[in-house]
Amino acid sequence: MSVENTPTVSLGPDSGLDQVFQLAQQLRVDSVRASTAAGSGHPTSSLSAADLMAVLMTRRLRYDWQNPKNPGNDHLIFSKGHASPLLYAMFLAAGAIDEEELMTTYRRNGARLQGHPTPVLPWVDAATGSLGQGIAYGVGIALAGRDLEHQPYRVWVLCGDSEMAEGSVWEALDKAGRHRLANFTAIIDVNRLGQSGPTELGWDTGAYARRAEAFGCRAIVVDGHDLTAVDEALAAASDGQAPTVVVAKTVKGQGVFEVADAEGWHGKPLPEDLAARAVTELGGLRHLTVRGPQPPAPAPRAPAAPVEVTLPHFEVGAAVATRVAFGKALAAIGARPDIVALDAEVGNSTHAEDFGKAHPERYFQTYIAEQQMIATAVGMAARGYRPYATTFAAFLTRAHDFIRMAAVSQISMSLCGTHCGVEIGADGPSQMGLEDLAMMRAIHGSTVLYPSDATSAAALTAAMAYMDGISYLRTTRGAYPVLYAPDETFPVGGSKTLRTGDSDRLTLIGAGVTLHECLAAAEQLAADNIPVRVIDLYSVKPLDLDTLARAAQETGALVVVEDHHPEGGIGEAVLSALAAQRLTPAVVHLAVRNLPASGTPAELLDTAGISRTHIARIARDLAIR
């Protein structure tokens, strides 16, 4: 399988389809060679889509491969990210990478040609591989191009047929249809076989087409190996008339007789001897290069003028919900033209709609489609915008995989989860965010913030706009007294000590509603001559290690109180931090350990054992030991 001395030929938009066929065969050969050399990969999934991609990159994909940041470039997303051998073979044909990188680094430790594509490669917008996500990112990028950037680029997404069983795919097509995203095309590689056997619909291309049309998209059914038909379909998809789904019937392993349409080859490289026979059957090595259509000149954009953000002020002692403060602060920082906001049809409760009223042109309603909301945010972040996506904390758990993959994409975006914990009251447990801190703390590189009053909520909302990675703000439904003056600062990684004295006998640690319960408990304890320290742990990740260590050393005992399940929340964060410092104070962790029901906030806090009464009782027990 060594490289032969074959002539180099350059293909362009005017090249004949006979030459495009030779490119398709080259893409197949290089997909086989790269995966066999790596000893892993998905060559058969790459072989089925090679004709589709050969036509696309020579005839329709308007892309300056030497300048991936050209704002006029089209966007190509491999939603079927496991077909990375094909994508990287395309990069080789475009001159973006060289032969040595493809054949010696693919899937190797520390290399950028990873098993599934990530934005460590400048030609990749977002990480894919968790199926059903790339198509959703494509919708976000298409929305950004049309409604925010006002650029004429198109978005092309290659999908696998197996992933069409994912609900997120249909959320994406629903939004493509609703927004009439004529700059968006999904190409479904219907090769009939999934990982463990036939797919749900097999080769029933009519079913795929009917489903796409039901969501408001135009469907075009083609033989995915008929280059003329593929070329005509992609030309139609480029006419700017409607969001398009090209349903292409293909053969998994196309071109290699021994594996074509054969079960048991998914995710398996061809052995050396079979790979050699495959290369011969496909016509041997080629060195075709591609210079496809160039992007149109980007629309001119005036440089953004400096803006001044004035955050809302709240009177100390006034009762204001942190979700209300979030909405007001979000509207204020919307003075920055790169800030966009996304809602999942709860903006009147989360107060994200405050942004929509102030900046309607940058407010996007995804309705009850939390996965698509996060995917749209990822797409917009990939285009240089700073998205804030907001819904009830409980419903963000639906989109956890999208948040996880956004971290793999190294996306920077801000999330806000409202209506946290049992404090929401009568709505009951289906609406109570009791797992969100654990979920968000586990995201790679995340920042997790939990303000207890309106002033800190506004300040932290603004701070998130400047953070790298994924930041999360947890807000409370009910209104509670404002604790801090408008000029108070809240550095990420910090905390606030609201009560302290030289004779403190223990420390109460809370955030959100439980901070207010801790303060009320401290008043009760003071009446019993038990002085205690109270810490507002508004930064959950990263934690204020210095303040925690000092409290542990000076008071000897900590009571951590949170409106969250005990697993993965504030208590475990504090215990981990103390363990890292080799500190062993007495620690009592109060959290929601029961299955909540409906009731008033006060009743539910008490039933969960995190009310001021329970805190004071535990503190008394600790103080007399």
XYZ file of C-alpha atoms in Angstrom:
625
model
C 0.000 0.000 0.000
C 2.878 2.388 -0.621
C 2.284 5.589 -2.590
C 2.830 5.130 -6.311
C 4.227 7.690 -8.744
C 0.914 8.682 -10.298
C 0.320 12.042 -11.973
C -1.286 14.903 -10.096
C -4.450 16.343 -11.652
C -6.381 19.318 -10.325
C -10.188 19.308 -10.437
C -12.414 22.357 -10.437
C -16.100 23.227 -10.828
C -15.918 22.638 -14.587
C -14.374 19.170 -14.343
C -16.384 16.409 -15.944
C -18.253 13.867 -13.889
C -15.840 11.206 -15.136
C -13.105 13.072 -13.280
C -15.376 13.518 -10.264
C -15.833 9.742 -10.242
C -12.049 9.347 -10.116
C -11.999 11.696 -7.121
C -14.686 9.613 -5.422
C -12.564 6.517 -5.925
C -9.553 8.346 -4.523
C -11.558 9.312 -1.436
C -12.490 5.658 -1.005
C -8.911 4.471 -1.420
C -7.573 6.997 1.057
C -10.346 6.189 3.560
C -9.374 2.517 3.413
C -5.655 3.213 3.636
C -5.920 5.644 6.555
C -8.144 3.411 8.687
C -6.098 0.290 7.961
C -2.881 2.113 8.829
C -4.475 3.304 12.092
C -5.869 -0.122 12.916
C -9.287 1.391 13.613
C -11.954 3.532 12.029
C -15.061 3.359 9.869
C -14.075 2.777 6.256
C -17.342 1.214 5.061
C -19.336 4.228 6.291
C -16.919 6.413 4.353
C -17.165 4.403 1.143
C -20.935 4.827 0.914
C -20.796 8.642 0.941
C -17.727 9.185 -1.242
C -19.684 9.937 -4.429
C -21.850 12.466 -2.601
C -18.858 14.287 -1.173
C -16.850 14.185 -4.401
C -19.648 15.978 -6.243
C -20.167 18.416 -3.386
C -16.550 19.493 -2.994
C -15.890 19.916 -6.715
C -19.185 21.465 -7.817
C -21.064 23.085 -4.920
C -18.983 23.640 -1.765
C -17.787 27.233 -2.011
C -14.704 27.167 0.170
C -11.290 28.770 0.336
C -9.283 25.919 1.858
C -6.283 28.160 2.477
C -8.375 30.621 4.455
C -10.863 28.701 6.618
C -11.822 31.930 8.417
C -13.109 33.547 5.225
C -16.580 34.769 6.316
C -17.978 33.860 2.899
C -17.010 30.186 3.138
C -19.712 27.558 3.048
C -19.836 25.181 6.016
C -19.590 21.397 5.824
C -20.563 19.392 8.892
C -20.176 15.631 9.164
C -23.048 14.776 11.480
C -21.995 11.170 10.874
C -18.667 12.004 12.462
C -17.532 8.385 12.432
C -16.986 8.805 8.677
C -13.921 10.875 9.523
C -11.678 8.880 7.114
C -13.753 10.331 4.280
C -13.629 13.862 5.696
C -9.868 13.713 6.152
C -9.440 12.242 2.656
C -11.333 15.308 1.407
C -8.968 17.552 3.356
C -6.048 15.792 1.662
C -7.576 16.269 -1.781
C -8.119 19.958 -1.005
C -4.483 20.390 0.028
C -5.417 21.255 3.595
C -3.401 18.338 5.021
C -0.699 16.182 3.501
C -0.299 12.481 2.818
C 2.009 11.889 5.757
C -0.393 13.397 8.285
C -3.310 11.323 7.039
C -1.443 8.033 6.866
C 0.695 8.289 9.985
C -1.301 10.336 12.506
C -4.974 9.441 12.037
C -6.406 8.249 15.390
C -2.952 8.427 17.006
C -2.336 9.859 20.457
C -1.848 13.624 20.425
C -2.680 14.065 16.742
C -5.321 16.429 15.408
C -6.888 13.882 13.045
C -8.948 12.335 15.812
C -11.343 9.422 15.487
C -14.232 11.881 15.181
C -13.633 15.439 13.934
C -13.177 18.319 16.363
C -12.447 22.040 15.878
C -8.784 21.479 16.637
C -8.912 21.350 12.821
C -9.617 24.835 11.412
C -11.996 23.425 8.760
C -14.288 21.887 11.418
C -16.954 24.055 13.063
C -18.030 21.732 15.875
C -17.191 18.324 17.271
C -19.392 15.520 16.004
C -19.609 11.835 16.710
C -22.489 11.783 19.138
C -25.055 11.049 16.453
C -27.921 13.397 15.754
C -26.031 16.555 16.709
C -24.255 17.785 13.581
C -27.502 18.467 11.766
C -28.678 20.537 14.735
C -25.448 22.563 14.735
C -25.975 23.170 11.029
C -29.320 24.806 11.734
C -27.641 27.107 14.268
C -24.916 28.096 11.804
C -27.468 28.660 9.039
C -29.502 30.927 11.341
C -26.360 32.851 12.256
C -25.411 33.284 8.616
C -28.794 34.563 7.523
C -30.077 36.485 10.532
C -26.951 37.660 12.343
C -24.030 37.817 9.913
C -26.126 38.463 6.791
C -23.651 36.436 4.764
C -24.547 34.358 1.693
C -22.835 31.149 2.778
C -24.561 27.776 2.662
C -24.490 25.031 5.253
C -24.129 21.411 4.137
C -24.585 18.546 6.602
C -23.792 14.900 5.889
C -26.033 12.651 7.981
C -26.067 8.911 8.483
C -29.302 6.971 8.234
C -28.885 5.425 11.683
C -28.902 8.815 13.361
C -32.240 9.646 11.758
C -33.795 7.699 14.642
C -32.613 10.424 17.038
C -35.273 12.897 18.103
C -32.780 15.758 17.888
C -32.616 15.275 14.107
C -36.298 16.050 13.795
C -36.054 18.986 16.189
C -33.422 20.343 13.795
C -35.461 19.773 10.643
C -38.505 21.272 12.334
C -36.575 24.476 12.995
C -35.019 24.473 9.509
C -38.519 24.265 8.071
C -40.065 26.801 10.419
C -37.338 29.381 9.761
C -37.287 28.601 6.019
C -33.535 28.198 6.074
C -32.913 28.120 2.343
C -29.172 28.178 3.039
C -29.357 24.766 4.755
C -29.024 21.344 3.128
C -28.907 17.971 4.853
C -27.634 15.000 2.848
C -28.735 11.641 4.252
C -26.429 8.764 3.374
C -29.028 5.963 3.341
C -26.718 2.953 3.243
C -29.184 0.615 5.026
C -26.788 -0.776 7.631
C -26.110 0.502 11.125
C -23.710 -0.694 13.780
C -25.407 -3.968 14.611
C -27.586 -4.644 11.598
C -30.132 -2.960 9.335
C -31.350 0.507 10.243
C -34.942 1.226 11.250
C -36.077 2.181 7.726
C -33.499 0.372 5.612
C -33.619 1.665 2.041
C -37.118 3.134 2.354
C -36.074 6.508 0.964
C -39.704 7.514 0.515
C -40.269 7.357 4.266
C -37.314 9.662 4.887
C -38.590 12.073 2.254
C -42.122 12.165 3.662
C -40.821 12.832 7.152
C -38.572 15.671 5.961
C -41.455 17.233 4.031
C -43.711 16.964 7.068
C -41.290 19.293 8.873
C -41.414 21.891 6.104
C -38.281 20.915 4.203
C -37.940 20.103 0.513
C -36.927 16.470 -0.075
C -35.010 15.177 -3.099
C -34.531 11.420 -3.459
C -31.534 10.234 -5.499
C -29.327 7.260 -6.188
C -26.294 8.308 -4.176
C -23.928 6.623 -6.623
C -25.394 8.251 -9.759
C -23.151 11.279 -10.098
C -25.427 13.037 -12.555
C -28.415 12.669 -10.219
C -26.365 13.784 -7.231
C -25.076 16.815 -9.130
C -28.604 17.817 -10.124
C -29.866 17.374 -6.557
C -27.114 19.509 -5.063
C -27.665 22.153 -7.728
C -31.344 22.274 -6.786
C -30.445 22.502 -3.103
C -28.306 25.548 -3.924
C -31.127 27.550 -5.494
C -31.918 29.494 -2.327
C -35.569 28.506 -2.347
C -36.035 26.194 0.629
C -34.276 24.107 3.275
C -33.460 20.871 1.506
C -32.960 17.250 2.500
C -31.219 15.112 -0.118
C -32.145 11.489 0.540
C -29.410 9.441 -1.130
C -29.712 5.671 -1.437
C -26.207 4.226 -1.136
C -24.381 0.986 -0.444
C -22.281 0.651 2.673
C -18.803 -0.400 1.568
C -19.534 0.700 -2.025
C -16.757 -0.220 -4.446
C -15.287 -3.069 -2.427
C -17.039 -6.312 -3.320
C -16.014 -8.226 -0.207
C -17.640 -5.745 2.210
C -20.322 -4.020 0.115
C -23.741 -4.206 1.820
C -22.326 -6.788 4.214
C -23.164 -6.857 7.905
C -20.453 -7.029 10.534
C -18.084 -4.432 9.067
C -19.245 -1.313 10.868
C -16.371 0.395 12.668
C -13.807 -2.147 11.486
C -10.757 -1.322 9.390
C -10.026 -3.646 6.529
C -7.195 -6.087 7.282
C -3.977 -5.445 5.369
C -4.599 -8.102 2.717
C -8.224 -7.097 2.149
C -7.239 -3.413 2.097
C -4.669 -4.136 -0.626
C -7.305 -5.935 -2.702
C -9.730 -3.058 -2.095
C -7.237 -0.456 -3.321
C -6.698 -2.496 -6.484
C -10.444 -2.966 -7.022
C -10.964 0.773 -6.610
C -8.397 1.501 -9.300
C -5.276 2.110 -7.266
C -3.775 5.246 -5.826
C -4.493 8.653 -7.298
C -3.218 12.138 -6.552
C -6.124 14.313 -7.607
C -6.420 17.716 -6.014
C -9.522 19.845 -5.810
C -10.108 23.535 -6.138
C -13.851 23.792 -5.958
C -16.016 26.895 -6.256
C -14.677 29.872 -4.377
C -16.845 31.691 -1.848
C -18.567 34.887 -2.870
C -17.195 38.106 -1.508
C -18.475 38.422 2.055
C -20.946 41.148 2.821
C -19.199 44.145 4.374
C -19.529 44.470 8.106
C -18.806 47.655 10.006
C -16.498 47.174 12.982
C -18.381 47.013 16.239
C -18.324 50.272 18.133
C -17.393 50.192 21.826
C -20.436 49.916 24.050
C -21.016 50.679 27.682
C -23.008 48.185 29.707
C -24.938 49.562 32.661
C -26.197 46.827 34.934
C -29.445 47.214 36.876
C -29.228 48.314 40.508
C -31.245 46.785 43.308
C -32.001 48.279 46.707
C -30.595 46.382 49.668
C -33.422 44.652 51.501
C -35.820 44.670 48.546
C -37.281 41.267 47.663
C -36.118 40.340 44.138
C -35.825 36.922 42.522
C -32.442 36.101 41.036
C -34.175 34.999 37.817
C -35.623 38.521 37.540
C -32.188 40.038 38.047
C -30.780 37.683 35.414
C -33.321 38.867 32.849
C -32.656 42.537 33.536
C -28.891 42.032 33.411
C -29.118 40.008 30.208
C -31.056 42.793 28.532
C -28.397 45.252 29.701
C -25.408 43.316 28.385
C -27.304 42.947 25.117
C -25.824 46.328 24.316
C -22.915 44.231 23.092
C -23.756 43.277 19.489
C -22.254 39.799 19.829
C -24.665 38.757 22.597
C -27.568 36.548 21.504
C -30.239 34.914 23.633
C -32.108 31.653 23.134
C -35.306 30.588 24.835
C -37.230 27.308 25.063
C -40.695 28.842 25.389
C -40.331 29.732 29.066
C -38.933 33.240 28.672
C -41.730 34.799 30.693
C -40.703 32.615 33.657
C -36.933 32.713 33.214
C -37.084 36.402 32.244
C -35.016 35.748 29.130
C -37.826 37.553 27.323
C -36.470 40.807 28.785
C -33.641 40.460 26.277
C -36.148 39.734 23.506
C -38.001 42.946 24.194
C -34.797 44.988 24.163
C -33.026 43.207 21.286
C -35.598 41.265 19.240
C -33.248 40.811 16.284
C -30.901 38.705 18.448
C -33.521 36.734 20.380
C -34.246 33.216 19.129
C -37.225 31.126 20.170
C -36.645 27.373 19.883
C -39.879 26.426 21.649
C -39.840 23.222 23.711
C -36.765 21.834 21.993
C -33.952 22.099 24.517
C -31.536 19.998 22.474
C -31.956 22.297 19.493
C -31.670 25.357 21.727
C -28.221 24.253 22.874
C -27.249 23.160 19.355
C -28.267 26.536 17.955
C -26.187 28.193 20.660
C -23.212 26.042 19.666
C -23.643 26.965 16.004
C -23.834 30.655 16.813
C -20.848 30.428 19.136
C -18.888 28.788 16.328
C -19.605 31.911 14.281
C -18.211 34.234 16.943
C -21.333 35.148 18.897
C -21.810 34.838 22.648
C -25.040 32.924 23.254
C -27.057 32.818 26.464
C -29.424 29.838 26.487
C -32.027 29.663 29.240
C -34.694 27.291 30.488
C -35.744 25.590 33.717
C -32.753 23.803 35.223
C -34.651 20.502 35.195
C -35.101 20.693 31.438
C -31.452 21.395 30.689
C -30.775 17.799 31.703
C -32.515 16.830 28.426
C -29.715 18.552 26.533
C -26.833 17.221 28.617
C -25.186 15.396 25.714
C -25.240 18.577 23.637
C -23.634 20.497 26.505
C -21.031 17.745 26.909
C -20.192 17.855 23.213
C -20.064 21.661 23.253
C -17.196 21.320 25.708
C -15.484 18.917 23.290
C -15.933 21.620 20.644
C -14.296 24.107 23.029
C -17.287 26.387 22.600
C -17.812 29.404 24.861
C -21.427 29.930 25.835
C -23.512 30.871 28.847
C -26.381 28.831 30.242
C -28.927 29.749 32.873
C -31.101 27.240 34.702
C -34.007 28.661 36.681
C -36.615 27.168 39.034
C -34.076 25.157 40.993
C -34.749 22.767 43.818
C -37.704 22.125 46.080
C -37.966 25.867 46.634
C -40.187 26.181 43.544
C -43.068 24.800 45.596
C -46.382 23.488 44.355
C -45.364 22.532 40.800
C -43.830 19.382 42.214
C -40.781 17.258 41.428
C -41.093 17.163 37.629
C -40.174 20.861 37.543
C -37.488 20.865 40.248
C -33.887 21.161 39.132
C -32.148 18.889 41.630
C -29.436 17.384 39.433
C -28.148 20.396 37.496
C -25.156 21.280 39.682
C -23.814 17.752 39.354
C -24.394 17.805 35.612
C -22.727 21.162 35.043
C -19.822 20.583 37.430
C -18.957 17.457 35.444
C -18.654 19.352 32.149
C -15.019 19.781 31.138
C -13.768 23.313 31.778
C -17.125 24.566 33.046
C -17.803 27.426 35.433
C -20.767 27.025 37.810
C -22.264 30.035 39.591
C -25.130 30.186 42.077
C -26.086 33.710 43.199
C -28.172 34.318 46.306
C -29.436 37.800 45.611
C -30.254 40.128 42.729
C -27.019 42.144 42.882
C -24.785 39.088 42.652
C -27.030 37.544 39.975
C -26.702 40.626 37.778
C -22.946 40.845 38.260
C -22.391 37.163 37.520
C -24.669 37.279 34.473
C -22.432 39.986 33.060
C -19.239 38.176 34.066
C -20.239 35.095 32.071
C -20.020 37.085 28.835
C -16.240 37.193 29.219
C -15.575 33.602 30.285
C -14.034 30.917 28.141
C -15.806 27.588 27.987
C -19.271 26.780 29.251
C -20.572 28.829 32.158
C -23.735 28.073 34.092
C -25.832 30.347 36.293
C -28.312 28.716 38.690
C -31.182 30.998 39.668
C -34.037 30.770 42.135
C -37.760 31.160 41.498
C -38.772 33.025 44.650
C -37.990 36.599 45.643
C -35.523 37.061 48.514
C -33.911 40.103 50.123
C -31.112 41.862 48.281
C -27.975 41.376 50.379
C -25.343 43.397 48.541
C -24.951 47.020 47.494
C -24.677 47.789 43.765
C -20.931 48.410 43.929
C -20.125 44.978 45.408
C -17.896 42.787 43.244
C -18.176 39.047 42.719
C -15.013 37.547 41.263
C -15.391 34.071 39.838
C -13.793 31.653 42.278
C -14.681 33.859 45.194
C -17.217 33.823 48.005
C -18.708 36.251 50.499
C -18.491 35.903 54.269
C -21.623 37.552 55.609
C -21.184 36.829 59.337
C -17.903 36.245 61.101
C -16.282 36.728 64.473
C -13.305 35.604 66.489
C -15.421 33.213 68.553
C -17.308 31.482 65.732
C -17.985 27.905 66.752
C -18.827 26.575 63.300
C -19.490 27.706 59.717
C -22.740 27.595 57.764
C -22.283 27.411 53.971
C -25.130 28.024 51.559
C -25.980 29.394 48.131
C -29.214 30.548 46.590
C -32.181 29.992 48.856
C -30.170 28.059 51.435
C -27.954 31.053 52.100
C -31.030 32.909 53.306
C -31.945 29.898 55.439
C -28.410 29.889 56.865
C -28.656 33.574 57.733
C -31.988 33.017 59.480
C -30.525 30.039 61.367
C -27.545 32.163 62.392
C -29.917 34.681 63.969
C -31.578 31.894 65.955
C -28.209 30.582 67.061
C -27.012 34.028 68.086
C -30.007 34.258 70.392
C -28.689 31.073 72.019
C -25.180 32.569 72.316
C -23.799 30.298 69.582
C -21.870 32.535 67.185
C -21.459 31.082 63.689
C -19.816 32.109 60.466
C -21.948 32.292 57.295
C -20.449 31.947 53.817
C -22.178 32.700 50.515
C -20.587 30.147 48.168
C -21.795 31.826 44.969
C -18.949 30.300 42.930
C -19.433 26.536 42.998
C -16.800 25.811 40.343
C -14.189 27.053 40.899
C -14.471 27.212 44.674
C -12.925 29.730 47.029
C -10.424 27.288 48.538
C -8.727 29.839 50.763
C -11.940 30.918 52.491
C -13.081 27.321 52.957
C -9.731 26.290 54.403
C -9.707 29.252 56.766
C -13.230 28.456 57.964
C -12.325 24.818 58.512
C -9.226 25.723 60.509
C -10.775 28.538 62.551
C -14.205 27.089 63.334
C -13.515 23.352 63.141
C -16.942 22.364 61.817
C -18.917 23.070 58.642
C -22.589 22.704 57.774
C -23.119 22.720 54.007
C -26.730 23.271 52.942
C -28.026 22.971 49.379
C -31.323 22.715 47.541
C -30.014 19.889 45.363
C -29.542 16.164 45.599
C -26.506 15.235 47.720
C -24.704 13.635 44.797
C -22.481 15.972 42.832
C -23.592 19.266 44.331
C -22.105 21.885 46.651
C -21.450 19.491 49.518
C -19.353 17.131 47.438
C -17.521 20.090 45.915
C -16.632 21.377 49.390
C -15.588 17.935 50.649
C -13.362 17.387 47.613
C -11.733 20.768 48.118
C -11.073 20.080 51.797
C -9.662 16.646 51.006
C -7.288 18.196 48.492
C -6.073 20.504 51.270
C -5.839 17.539 53.684
C -8.239 19.274 56.045
C -10.593 17.165 58.138
C -13.131 19.365 59.939
C -16.437 17.949 61.090
C -18.785 18.321 58.108
C -22.545 17.901 58.004
C -24.101 17.938 54.561
C -27.775 18.899 54.326
C -29.324 18.220 50.914
C -32.546 16.990 49.347
C -32.497 13.270 50.068
C -36.241 12.615 49.887
C -38.497 12.485 46.816
C -40.234 15.862 46.956
C -43.931 16.461 46.337
C -46.043 19.595 46.048
C -46.308 22.169 48.807
C -45.277 25.681 49.722
C -41.573 26.544 49.471
C -41.289 26.733 53.259
C -42.979 23.354 53.702
C -40.802 21.667 51.099
C -37.553 23.140 52.448
C -38.498 21.868 55.875
C -39.545 18.428 54.636
C -36.244 18.125 52.773
C -34.332 18.962 55.945
C -32.691 22.111 54.562
C -34.753 24.790 56.318
C -33.492 27.205 58.968
C -35.009 25.002 61.673
C -32.978 21.973 60.605
C -29.832 24.038 60.113
C -30.080 25.545 63.600
C -30.718 22.136 65.189
C -27.701 20.570 63.491
C -25.546 23.561 64.420
C -26.541 23.301 68.078
C -25.622 19.616 68.092
C -22.222 20.406 66.583
C -21.598 23.316 68.931
C -22.056 21.258 72.109
C -19.849 18.356 71.046
